[in-house]
Coordinates of C-alpha atoms in Angstrom, one line a residue:
Chain C
X1 CA -10.5 9.3 -5.1
X2 CA -10.6 5.9 -6.5
X3 CA -14.3 5.8 -6.5
X4 CA -14.8 9.1 -8.1
X5 CA -12.6 8.1 -11.1
X6 CA -14.3 4.7 -11.2
X7 CA -17.6 6.4 -11.6
X8 CA -16.0 8.8 -14.5
X9 CA -14.9 5.6 -16.1
X10 CA -18.1 3.5 -15.8
X11 CA -20.2 6.4 -17.0
X12 CA -17.9 6.9 -20.0
X13 CA -17.7 3.2 -20.9
X14 CA -21.5 3.1 -20.7
X15 CA -21.7 6.2 -22.9
X16 CA -19.4 4.5 -25.6
X17 CA -21.7 1.5 -25.6
X18 CA -25.0 3.4 -25.8
X19 CA -25.0 4.3 -29.6
X20 CA -25.9 0.6 -30.4
X21 CA -27.0 -0.7 -27.0
X22 CA -29.6 1.7 -25.7
X23 CA -32.1 2.2 -28.3
X24 CA -35.4 0.6 -27.4
X25 CA -36.2 -1.8 -30.3
X26 CA -32.6 -3.2 -30.7
X27 CA -31.5 -3.0 -34.4
X28 CA -29.2 -5.8 -35.3
X29 CA -25.5 -4.8 -34.7
X30 CA -23.4 -4.0 -37.6
X31 CA -21.1 -6.7 -38.3
X32 CA -18.0 -4.3 -37.5
X33 CA -19.5 -3.4 -34.1
X34 CA -20.0 -7.0 -33.3
X35 CA -16.3 -7.5 -34.3
X36 CA -15.3 -4.8 -32.0
X37 CA -17.5 -6.1 -29.1
X38 CA -15.6 -9.5 -29.7
X39 CA -12.0 -8.0 -29.8
X40 CA -12.8 -5.9 -26.5
X41 CA -13.9 -9.0 -24.8
X42 CA -10.9 -11.1 -25.8
X43 CA -8.4 -8.2 -24.6
X44 CA -10.2 -8.2 -21.1
X45 CA -10.7 -11.8 -20.8
X46 CA -7.4 -12.9 -19.5
X47 CA -7.5 -10.4 -16.7
X48 CA -11.0 -11.3 -15.6
X49 CA -10.1 -15.1 -15.8
X50 CA -7.1 -14.6 -13.5
X51 CA -8.8 -12.3 -10.9
X52 CA -11.7 -14.6 -10.8
X53 CA -9.5 -17.7 -10.2
X54 CA -6.9 -16.2 -7.9
X55 CA -9.2 -13.8 -6.0
X56 CA -12.9 -14.5 -6.3
X57 CA -12.7 -18.3 -6.1
X58 CA -10.3 -18.3 -2.9
X59 CA -12.9 -16.0 -1.1
X60 CA -15.7 -18.5 -1.9
X61 CA -13.4 -21.2 -0.8
X62 CA -12.6 -19.1 2.4
X63 CA -16.3 -19.1 3.2
X64 CA -16.7 -22.9 2.7
X65 CA -13.5 -23.2 5.0
X66 CA -15.0 -21.1 7.7
X67 CA -18.1 -23.5 8.0
X68 CA -15.7 -26.4 8.4
X69 CA -13.1 -28.0 11.2
X70 CA -10.3 -28.9 8.9
X71 CA -6.8 -29.4 8.6
X72 CA -6.6 -28.9 4.8
X73 CA -7.0 -32.5 3.8
X74 CA -10.1 -33.6 5.7
X75 CA -13.2 -31.5 6.2
X76 CA -15.8 -31.8 8.9
X77 CA -18.9 -29.5 8.3
X78 CA -19.9 -27.7 11.6
X79 CA -22.0 -24.8 10.2
X80 CA -21.7 -21.5 12.1
X81 CA -19.8 -22.9 14.9
X82 CA -16.6 -21.4 14.0
X83 CA -18.1 -18.1 14.2
X84 CA -19.9 -18.6 17.6
X85 CA -16.9 -20.0 19.0
X86 CA -14.9 -17.0 17.8
X87 CA -17.3 -14.4 19.1
X88 CA -17.5 -16.1 22.7
X89 CA -13.7 -16.3 22.7
X90 CA -12.4 -13.6 25.2
X91 CA -9.1 -13.7 23.1
X92 CA -11.1 -12.2 19.9
X93 CA -12.3 -9.4 22.1
X94 CA -8.8 -8.7 23.6
X95 CA -7.3 -8.5 20.1
X96 CA -10.3 -6.3 18.8
X97 CA -9.6 -4.1 21.8
X98 CA -5.7 -4.0 20.7
X99 CA -7.0 -3.0 17.3
X100 CA -9.0 -0.1 18.9
X101 CA -6.1 1.0 20.8
X102 CA -4.1 1.4 17.6
X103 CA -6.7 3.8 16.4
X104 CA -5.0 6.3 18.4
X105 CA -2.7 6.6 15.4
X106 CA -5.6 7.8 13.3
X107 CA -6.0 11.5 14.6
X108 CA -2.1 11.5 15.2
X109 CA -1.2 10.8 11.6
X110 CA -4.1 13.1 10.3
X111 CA -2.9 15.9 12.4
X112 CA 0.6 15.6 11.4
X113 CA -0.6 15.1 7.6
X114 CA -2.5 18.1 7.9
X115 CA 0.2 20.4 9.2
X116 CA 2.4 19.3 6.7
X117 CA 0.0 19.7 3.8
X118 CA -0.5 23.3 5.0
X119 CA 3.1 24.0 4.9
X120 CA 3.6 22.4 1.7
X121 CA 0.5 24.3 0.2
X122 CA 2.6 27.7 0.5
X123 CA 4.6 26.3 -2.4
X124 CA 7.7 27.8 -1.2
X125 CA 10.9 27.2 -3.1
X126 CA 12.0 23.5 -3.3
X127 CA 8.5 22.2 -2.3
X128 CA 8.8 19.5 -4.8
X129 CA 11.9 18.1 -3.0
X130 CA 10.1 18.1 0.1
X131 CA 7.3 16.1 -1.3
X132 CA 9.7 13.5 -2.5
X133 CA 11.2 13.2 0.9
X134 CA 7.8 13.0 2.5
X135 CA 6.8 10.2 0.4
X136 CA 9.9 8.2 1.1
X137 CA 8.6 6.1 4.0
X138 CA 5.6 5.0 1.7
X139 CA 8.0 3.2 -0.6
X140 CA 9.4 1.2 2.4
X141 CA 8.0 -2.2 3.3
X142 CA 6.1 -2.5 6.8
X143 CA 8.9 -4.9 7.7
X144 CA 11.6 -2.5 7.1
X145 CA 9.7 0.2 9.0
X146 CA 8.9 -2.0 11.7
X147 CA 12.4 -3.3 12.1
X148 CA 13.8 0.3 11.9
X149 CA 11.8 1.3 14.7
X150 CA 12.4 -1.9 16.6
X151 CA 16.1 -1.0 16.2
X152 CA 15.7 2.5 17.2
X153 CA 13.8 1.7 20.4
X154 CA 15.8 -1.7 21.0
X155 CA 17.7 -2.3 24.2
X156 CA 20.8 -1.0 22.5
X157 CA 19.0 1.4 20.4
X158 CA 19.5 5.1 20.1
X159 CA 16.5 6.1 22.2
X160 CA 17.9 3.9 25.2
X161 CA 21.4 5.3 24.6
X162 CA 19.8 8.9 25.1
X163 CA 17.8 7.7 28.1
X164 CA 21.3 6.3 29.6
X165 CA 22.9 9.6 28.7
X166 CA 20.3 11.3 30.7
X167 CA 21.1 9.1 33.6
X168 CA 18.2 6.7 33.3
X169 CA 18.0 2.8 33.0
X170 CA 17.5 1.3 29.6
X171 CA 13.9 0.6 29.0
X172 CA 12.7 -2.6 27.5
X173 CA 10.0 -1.1 25.3
X174 CA 8.6 -4.4 23.8
X175 CA 7.9 -6.5 27.1
X176 CA 5.1 -3.9 28.1
X177 CA 1.8 -3.9 26.2
X178 CA 1.3 -0.2 26.2
X179 CA 4.8 0.7 25.6
X180 CA 5.1 -1.7 22.8
X181 CA 1.7 -0.2 21.2
X182 CA 3.0 3.2 21.5
X183 CA 6.3 2.4 19.6
X184 CA 4.0 0.8 16.8
X185 CA 1.8 3.9 16.8
X186 CA 4.9 5.8 16.4
X187 CA 6.3 3.8 13.5
X188 CA 2.7 4.0 12.0
X189 CA 2.5 7.9 12.2
X190 CA 6.2 8.1 10.6
X191 CA 5.4 6.0 7.7
X192 CA 1.9 7.4 7.0
X193 CA 2.0 11.1 7.3
X194 CA 4.0 12.0 4.5
X195 CA 1.9 10.2 1.9
X196 CA -1.4 11.3 3.5
X197 CA -0.1 15.0 3.4
X198 CA 0.4 14.8 -0.4
X199 CA -3.3 13.5 -0.5
X200 CA -4.5 16.2 1.4
X201 CA -2.3 18.6 -0.7
X202 CA -4.0 17.5 -3.8
X203 CA -7.5 18.4 -2.0
X204 CA -5.9 21.8 -1.1
X205 CA -4.7 22.5 -4.6
X206 CA -8.3 21.7 -5.9
X207 CA -9.7 24.6 -4.0
X208 CA -10.7 27.6 -6.0
X209 CA -7.9 30.5 -5.4
X210 CA -10.7 33.2 -6.0
X211 CA -12.0 32.0 -2.6
X212 CA -8.8 33.1 -0.8
X213 CA -8.5 36.3 -2.7
X214 CA -12.1 37.2 -1.7
X215 CA -11.2 36.4 2.0
X216 CA -7.8 38.4 1.8
X217 CA -9.9 41.3 0.6
X218 CA -12.1 40.9 3.5
X219 CA -9.1 41.1 5.7
X220 CA -9.0 37.6 7.0
X221 CA -5.6 36.7 8.3
X222 CA -3.7 33.5 7.6
X223 CA -5.1 31.6 10.7
X224 CA -8.6 32.6 10.0
X225 CA -8.4 31.4 6.3
X226 CA -6.9 28.1 7.4
X227 CA -9.7 27.6 9.9
X228 CA -12.9 29.0 7.9
X229 CA -11.8 28.2 4.3
X230 CA -9.1 25.7 4.0
X231 CA -10.3 23.0 6.4
X232 CA -14.0 23.1 5.6
X233 CA -13.1 23.0 1.9
X234 CA -11.1 19.9 2.1
X235 CA -13.4 18.2 4.7
X236 CA -14.1 15.6 2.2
X237 CA -10.6 14.6 1.5
X238 CA -9.9 14.5 5.1
X239 CA -12.9 12.2 5.5
X240 CA -11.4 9.9 2.8
X241 CA -8.1 9.9 4.6
X242 CA -9.8 9.1 7.8
X243 CA -11.5 6.2 6.3
X244 CA -8.2 4.9 4.9
X245 CA -6.5 5.1 8.0
X246 CA -9.2 3.0 10.0
X247 CA -9.1 0.4 7.4
X248 CA -5.3 0.4 7.6
X249 CA -5.4 -0.2 11.3
X250 CA -7.5 -3.3 10.6
X251 CA -5.9 -4.8 7.6
X252 CA -2.1 -3.7 7.3
X253 CA -0.5 -3.9 10.7
X254 CA 0.6 -7.7 10.2
X255 CA 4.1 -6.4 9.0
X256 CA 4.7 -4.3 12.0
X257 CA 3.5 -6.7 14.5
X258 CA 5.3 -9.7 12.7
X259 CA 8.7 -7.9 13.1
X260 CA 8.3 -5.9 16.2
X261 CA 6.6 -7.8 18.7
X262 CA 5.1 -11.1 17.2
X263 CA 2.0 -10.3 18.9
X264 CA 3.5 -10.4 22.4
X265 CA 3.8 -9.9 25.3
X266 CA 1.1 -12.6 25.5
X267 CA -1.4 -11.5 22.9
X268 CA -1.1 -7.7 24.0
X269 CA -0.2 -6.6 20.7
X270 CA -2.0 -9.3 18.5
X271 CA -4.3 -7.5 16.0
X272 CA -7.0 -9.1 14.1
X273 CA -5.1 -9.7 10.9
X274 CA -2.0 -11.2 13.0
X275 CA -4.6 -13.4 14.8
X276 CA -5.6 -14.8 11.4
X277 CA -2.1 -15.7 10.6
X278 CA -1.7 -17.3 14.1
X279 CA -4.7 -19.4 13.8
X280 CA -4.2 -20.7 10.4
X281 CA -0.3 -21.0 10.4
X282 CA 0.7 -21.4 14.1
X283 CA -2.1 -23.0 15.7
X284 CA -3.5 -25.4 13.0
X285 CA -7.3 -24.1 13.4
X286 CA -7.6 -23.3 9.8
X287 CA -11.5 -23.0 9.7
X288 CA -11.4 -20.6 12.8
X289 CA -8.8 -18.5 10.9
X290 CA -10.9 -18.5 7.9
X291 CA -14.1 -17.5 9.8
X292 CA -12.1 -14.6 11.4
X293 CA -10.8 -13.7 7.8
X294 CA -14.5 -13.6 6.6
X295 CA -15.4 -11.4 9.4
X296 CA -12.7 -8.9 8.7
X297 CA -13.6 -9.1 5.0
X298 CA -17.2 -8.1 6.3
X299 CA -15.8 -5.2 8.4
X300 CA -13.9 -3.8 5.5
X301 CA -16.7 -3.9 3.0
X302 CA -18.8 -2.3 5.5
X303 CA -16.5 0.6 6.3
X304 CA -16.0 1.0 2.6
X305 CA -19.7 1.1 2.2
X306 CA -19.9 3.7 4.8
X307 CA -17.3 5.9 3.2
X308 CA -19.3 5.8 -0.1
X309 CA -22.4 6.7 1.7
X310 CA -20.7 9.7 3.3
X311 CA -19.3 10.6 0.1
X312 CA -22.7 10.8 -1.5
X313 CA -24.0 12.8 1.3
X314 CA -21.3 15.3 0.8
X315 CA -21.8 15.7 -3.1
X316 CA -25.3 16.8 -2.3
X317 CA -24.6 20.0 -0.2
Chain R
X1 CA 5.6 26.4 -12.3
X2 CA 6.6 28.0 -9.1
X3 CA 3.2 29.6 -8.8
X4 CA 3.2 30.6 -5.0
X5 CA 0.1 31.5 -3.5
X6 CA 1.5 34.4 -1.8
X7 CA -0.9 34.3 1.1
X8 CA 2.1 35.0 3.5
X9 CA 4.6 37.6 4.3
X10 CA 8.3 36.9 3.4
X11 CA 9.5 36.3 6.9
X12 CA 6.6 33.7 7.6
X13 CA 7.5 31.9 4.3
X14 CA 11.0 31.6 5.9
X15 CA 9.4 30.1 9.0
X16 CA 7.5 27.6 6.6
X17 CA 10.8 26.5 5.0
X18 CA 12.5 26.2 8.6
X19 CA 9.4 23.9 9.5
X20 CA 9.4 21.9 6.2
X21 CA 13.1 21.2 7.0
X22 CA 12.1 19.9 10.5
X23 CA 9.6 17.5 9.2
X24 CA 12.0 16.4 6.4
X25 CA 14.6 15.8 9.1
X26 CA 12.2 13.6 11.2
X27 CA 12.0 11.3 8.1
X28 CA 15.7 11.4 7.1
X29 CA 17.3 11.1 10.5
X30 CA 16.1 7.7 11.5
X31 CA 17.1 6.4 8.0
X32 CA 20.7 8.2 8.5
X33 CA 21.1 6.5 11.8
X34 CA 20.4 3.0 10.3
X35 CA 22.6 3.8 7.3
X36 CA 25.7 4.8 9.6
X37 CA 25.1 1.9 12.0
X38 CA 25.4 -0.5 9.0
X39 CA 29.0 0.6 8.4
X40 CA 30.1 0.3 12.0
X41 CA 31.4 -2.5 14.2
X42 CA 29.2 -3.5 17.0
X43 CA 31.5 -2.3 19.6
X44 CA 32.2 1.1 17.8
X45 CA 28.4 1.4 17.6
X46 CA 27.7 0.7 21.2
X47 CA 30.3 3.3 22.2
X48 CA 28.2 6.1 20.8
X49 CA 25.1 5.2 18.6
X50 CA 24.5 8.9 17.5
X51 CA 28.1 9.7 16.5
X52 CA 29.9 9.4 13.3
X53 CA 31.5 5.9 12.7
X54 CA 34.9 5.6 14.3
X55 CA 36.1 3.3 11.5
X56 CA 34.2 2.2 8.4
X57 CA 33.6 -1.4 7.8
X58 CA 31.7 -3.8 5.4
X59 CA 31.8 -6.7 7.8
X60 CA 28.1 -6.6 8.5
X61 CA 27.4 -6.8 4.7
X62 CA 29.9 -9.7 4.5
X63 CA 28.4 -11.6 7.2
X64 CA 24.8 -11.1 5.6
X65 CA 26.2 -12.4 2.3
X66 CA 28.2 -15.4 3.7
X67 CA 26.3 -16.5 6.6
X68 CA 22.6 -15.4 6.0
X69 CA 22.4 -15.8 2.2
X70 CA 21.1 -12.3 1.6
X71 CA 22.6 -12.2 -2.0
X72 CA 20.5 -15.2 -3.0
X73 CA 17.4 -13.8 -1.5
X74 CA 17.9 -10.4 -3.2
X75 CA 18.2 -12.3 -6.6
X76 CA 15.1 -14.4 -5.9
X77 CA 13.2 -11.2 -5.2
X78 CA 14.4 -9.6 -8.3
X79 CA 13.6 -12.8 -10.4
X80 CA 10.1 -13.0 -8.9
X81 CA 9.1 -9.4 -9.0
X82 CA 10.5 -8.9 -12.4
X83 CA 8.6 -11.9 -14.0
X84 CA 5.2 -11.0 -12.1
X85 CA 5.6 -7.5 -13.3
X86 CA 6.2 -8.3 -16.9
X87 CA 3.2 -10.8 -16.9
X88 CA 1.0 -8.4 -15.1
X89 CA 1.6 -5.6 -17.4
X90 CA 1.1 -7.7 -20.5
X91 CA -2.4 -8.7 -19.3
X92 CA -3.3 -5.5 -17.9
X93 CA -2.2 -3.3 -20.7
X94 CA -4.4 -5.3 -23.2
X95 CA -7.4 -5.3 -20.6
X96 CA -6.9 -1.4 -19.9
X97 CA -6.9 -0.9 -23.7
X98 CA -10.0 -2.9 -24.2
X99 CA -12.0 -1.3 -21.6
X100 CA -10.8 2.1 -22.5
X101 CA -11.4 2.0 -26.2
X102 CA -13.6 -0.8 -27.2
X103 CA -17.3 -1.4 -26.4
X104 CA -16.7 -4.5 -24.1
X105 CA -20.1 -6.0 -23.1
X106 CA -20.7 -5.7 -19.4
X107 CA -17.7 -3.4 -18.9
X108 CA -19.4 -1.5 -16.3
X109 CA -19.9 -4.5 -14.4
X110 CA -16.3 -5.7 -14.9
X111 CA -14.7 -2.3 -14.0
X112 CA -17.0 -2.2 -10.8
X113 CA -15.8 -5.7 -10.0
X114 CA -12.2 -4.9 -10.2
X115 CA -12.7 -1.9 -7.9
X116 CA -14.4 -4.2 -5.4
X117 CA -11.8 -6.8 -5.4
X118 CA -9.1 -4.3 -4.9
X119 CA -10.4 -3.9 -1.4
X120 CA -9.8 -7.6 -0.5
X121 CA -7.2 -7.7 2.2
X122 CA -4.4 -10.3 1.8
X123 CA -5.0 -11.8 5.0
X124 CA -8.2 -12.8 3.8
X125 CA -6.9 -14.5 0.9
X126 CA -3.8 -16.1 2.4
X127 CA -5.6 -19.3 4.0
X128 CA -7.6 -20.5 0.8
X129 CA -4.8 -19.5 -1.5
X130 CA -2.2 -21.5 0.7
X131 CA -4.5 -24.5 0.6
X132 CA -5.2 -24.4 -3.2
X133 CA -1.7 -23.9 -4.1
X134 CA -0.4 -26.7 -1.9
X135 CA -3.1 -28.7 -3.8
X136 CA -1.2 -28.2 -6.9
X137 CA 2.0 -28.6 -5.4
X138 CA 2.9 -25.0 -5.9
X139 CA 3.9 -24.0 -2.4
X140 CA 7.6 -23.7 -2.0
X141 CA 8.3 -22.6 -5.6
X142 CA 8.4 -19.3 -7.5
X143 CA 5.6 -20.0 -10.0
X144 CA 3.1 -20.1 -7.2
X145 CA 3.9 -16.6 -5.5
X146 CA 4.4 -15.1 -9.1
X147 CA 0.7 -16.3 -10.0
X148 CA -0.7 -14.6 -6.6
X149 CA 1.4 -11.3 -7.1
X150 CA 0.1 -11.2 -10.8
X151 CA -3.5 -11.6 -9.7
X152 CA -3.7 -9.4 -6.7
X153 CA -2.1 -6.6 -8.6
X154 CA -4.2 -6.9 -11.6
X155 CA -7.5 -5.0 -10.5
X156 CA -5.5 -1.7 -9.7
X157 CA -3.3 -2.2 -12.9
X158 CA -6.1 -2.6 -15.3
X159 CA -8.3 0.2 -13.5
X160 CA -5.4 2.6 -13.6
X161 CA -4.4 1.7 -17.4
X162 CA -8.0 1.8 -18.6
X163 CA -8.0 5.4 -17.1
X164 CA -4.9 6.7 -18.6
X165 CA -5.4 5.0 -22.0
X166 CA -8.6 6.9 -22.3
X167 CA -6.5 9.9 -22.7
X168 CA -5.3 8.7 -26.0
X169 CA -7.2 10.5 -28.6
X170 CA -9.8 8.6 -30.6
X171 CA -8.9 10.5 -33.9
X172 CA -5.5 9.2 -33.8
X173 CA -6.8 5.7 -33.5
X174 CA -9.6 6.2 -36.1
X175 CA -7.0 7.3 -38.6
X176 CA -4.8 4.1 -37.8
X177 CA -7.8 2.0 -38.4
X178 CA -8.7 3.7 -41.6
X179 CA -5.1 2.8 -42.5
X180 CA -6.0 -0.8 -41.9
X181 CA -4.2 -1.3 -38.6
X182 CA -5.8 -4.0 -36.5
X183 CA -6.0 -4.2 -32.7
X184 CA -2.4 -5.3 -32.2
X185 CA -1.0 -2.7 -34.7
X186 CA -3.0 0.2 -33.0
X187 CA -2.1 -1.1 -29.6
X188 CA 1.8 -1.4 -30.1
X189 CA 2.1 1.6 -32.5
X190 CA -0.2 4.2 -30.9
X191 CA -1.8 3.2 -27.6
X192 CA 1.5 2.0 -25.9
X193 CA 3.7 4.9 -27.0
X194 CA 1.2 7.5 -26.2
X195 CA 0.1 5.8 -23.0
X196 CA 3.7 5.1 -22.0
X197 CA 3.7 7.2 -18.7
X198 CA 0.6 5.6 -17.2
X199 CA 2.3 2.1 -17.9
X200 CA 5.6 3.4 -16.4
X201 CA 3.5 4.6 -13.3
X202 CA 1.9 1.3 -12.9
X203 CA 5.0 -0.7 -13.3
X204 CA 6.9 1.3 -10.7
X205 CA 4.0 1.1 -8.2
X206 CA 3.6 -2.6 -8.7
X207 CA 7.4 -3.2 -8.5
X208 CA 7.5 -1.5 -5.2
X209 CA 4.5 -3.3 -3.8
X210 CA 5.7 -6.8 -4.8
X211 CA 9.1 -6.0 -3.5
X212 CA 7.9 -5.0 -0.1
X213 CA 5.2 -7.8 0.3
X214 CA 5.6 -9.9 3.3
X215 CA 2.9 -12.3 4.2
X216 CA 2.6 -14.1 0.8
X217 CA 6.3 -14.3 0.3
X218 CA 6.8 -15.6 3.9
X219 CA 4.0 -18.4 3.6
X220 CA 4.3 -19.4 0.2
X221 CA 8.1 -19.8 0.1
X222 CA 9.0 -21.5 3.3
X223 CA 12.4 -22.9 2.0
X224 CA 15.4 -20.9 3.2
X225 CA 17.1 -21.2 -0.3
X226 CA 14.1 -19.9 -2.1
X227 CA 13.1 -17.1 0.3
X228 CA 12.7 -13.5 -0.8
X229 CA 14.5 -10.4 0.5
X230 CA 11.7 -8.9 2.6
X231 CA 10.9 -12.2 4.6
X232 CA 14.6 -12.9 5.0
X233 CA 15.2 -9.6 6.4
X234 CA 12.3 -10.2 8.7
X235 CA 13.7 -13.3 10.0
X236 CA 17.2 -11.8 10.4
X237 CA 15.7 -9.0 12.5
X238 CA 13.8 -11.6 14.7
X239 CA 16.8 -13.7 15.4
X240 CA 19.4 -11.1 16.1
X241 CA 17.4 -8.5 18.1
X242 CA 20.6 -7.2 19.9
X243 CA 22.9 -7.0 17.1
X244 CA 22.0 -3.7 15.7
X245 CA 24.7 -3.1 13.1
X246 CA 23.9 -6.5 11.3
X247 CA 20.0 -5.6 11.2
X248 CA 20.8 -2.2 10.1
X249 CA 22.8 -3.5 7.2
X250 CA 20.0 -5.9 6.4
X251 CA 17.5 -2.8 6.4
X252 CA 19.8 -0.8 4.2
X253 CA 20.1 -3.6 1.6
X254 CA 16.2 -4.2 1.5
X255 CA 15.5 -0.5 1.5
X256 CA 18.1 0.3 -1.0
X257 CA 16.1 -0.8 -4.1
X258 CA 12.9 1.0 -3.3
X259 CA 14.7 4.3 -2.4
X260 CA 16.7 4.4 -5.7
X261 CA 13.5 3.9 -7.5
X262 CA 11.9 6.6 -5.7
X263 CA 14.7 9.0 -6.6
X264 CA 14.8 7.8 -10.1
X265 CA 11.1 7.5 -11.1
X266 CA 9.6 10.1 -8.6
X267 CA 7.9 11.7 -11.5
X268 CA 5.9 8.4 -12.1
X269 CA 5.4 7.6 -8.5
X270 CA 3.8 11.1 -7.9
X271 CA 1.6 10.7 -11.0
X272 CA 0.1 7.3 -9.4
X273 CA -0.6 9.4 -6.3
X274 CA -3.7 11.0 -7.8
X275 CA -5.3 7.7 -8.6
X276 CA -5.6 7.1 -5.0
X277 CA -3.7 4.3 -3.0
X278 CA -2.7 1.2 -4.8
X279 CA -2.7 -1.2 -1.8

């Protein structure tokens, strides 16, 4: 959605500038026009400078760091060695495979979100209140959600007291890799499906109601309409939600891992973004951490690019 | 406004309602458990975690305040987030207005750049920013973190505000210009009042984002007396794994502000949704 809006905005800004800027032999700008351009530039300048200084420059700095062995004071240039060392380190591949395990959350979240959005779409009485409730987990910090689920699944937690009441032994959820990952996945689904059901709902609302009426006249039942009309119509929104979920599992698990497992047992729940933190602030290998950060950045960029491509193709048909 | 799609029979609509209640329950129930646990003593909680509190106590909150300095952390968070938000809005409203209504040279490039920068994950920035700030002696104090929050939130703010200021009709602004109003007069007397709901939306979303932020706050403010609420909670949670009621009380304190904001400002938050995701 962001991209669509961006294009609209970019297109319009270009149109606004064109009366003076586009004609082939440029006539000199009238003074008021020059003044307008200058005022506009001054209004935008602070934002551009701050973003350049605190976001763009650090990206360049991270690139430089990733080519060095450094403790933050002394730098020793070592070319691409940080990258080659990382790529041949089995730990990296273990961590990447952890990230891939977390991808299980993607179909779960999307399924839950789809079901919820279809229910909301019926716009029964009070749906606006439901909407606010479903949004609730998204206003909470990942640290809060993570701790909430660690409490629920903790040794003295609610889940274990249910287990004990049923005659079992309390389970240590966070000392076994797959159990720990499962709990984090549950937390991910809980915190994500509500917001995404609202995104999907906005896709549903954009469907032309005439399509539904026509289908009803043809005698298509509710399930048929969902399967043959609703889902195909919002496939682009589903694609968008899919991509942001994949991005999310690579960039936003830090909070969950930090408070729930600290990456353990061993490195069994360490994700790429957590490994960056461990390397830079736990293991004093800043260069290696920066190299990993750069690789994550490239991955995010590639996924976003792919998303844009998919959207373009979607626009054509 | 309750335009139902009327694609279902009455009985099935009742079923939809029941299912929605079920979904809402799955969200609210864990929060309810935490909320009640926070008000119980540990022994009372262990006797029956599901049940209602045997006796209510504020002991957990008192311990958080007296022993773990959660009050100071709360105030620190409020201070940092408020200052960062005000600076951010000041810079972003001007930039958004400029991009929306003035023929800024290279505006296409600027907006495209902001959208691209929005995608940079915080983990990519944390190492270089930590090193740069420590070079200037800004690690361990509020200004450093404030600068980072202002900058990382700006691209979304500018982008969103440029979109919403475009909705201000040009005729009104032309009329003001003819009356001799300059950039600032037009901005404060027309653009801001007419675009106030966009500004409110951005303000709420940014406040939430900064309040909930963990990694920058944790790394850039290592000192206990300067720590913010979210990292303080994360640390308490790490230290007292088995003390459910204390951790629950901490969760309640940290989650209270976002939940209250959601209830008070749900209109603005829902508006922000249509602009996609902020972070």
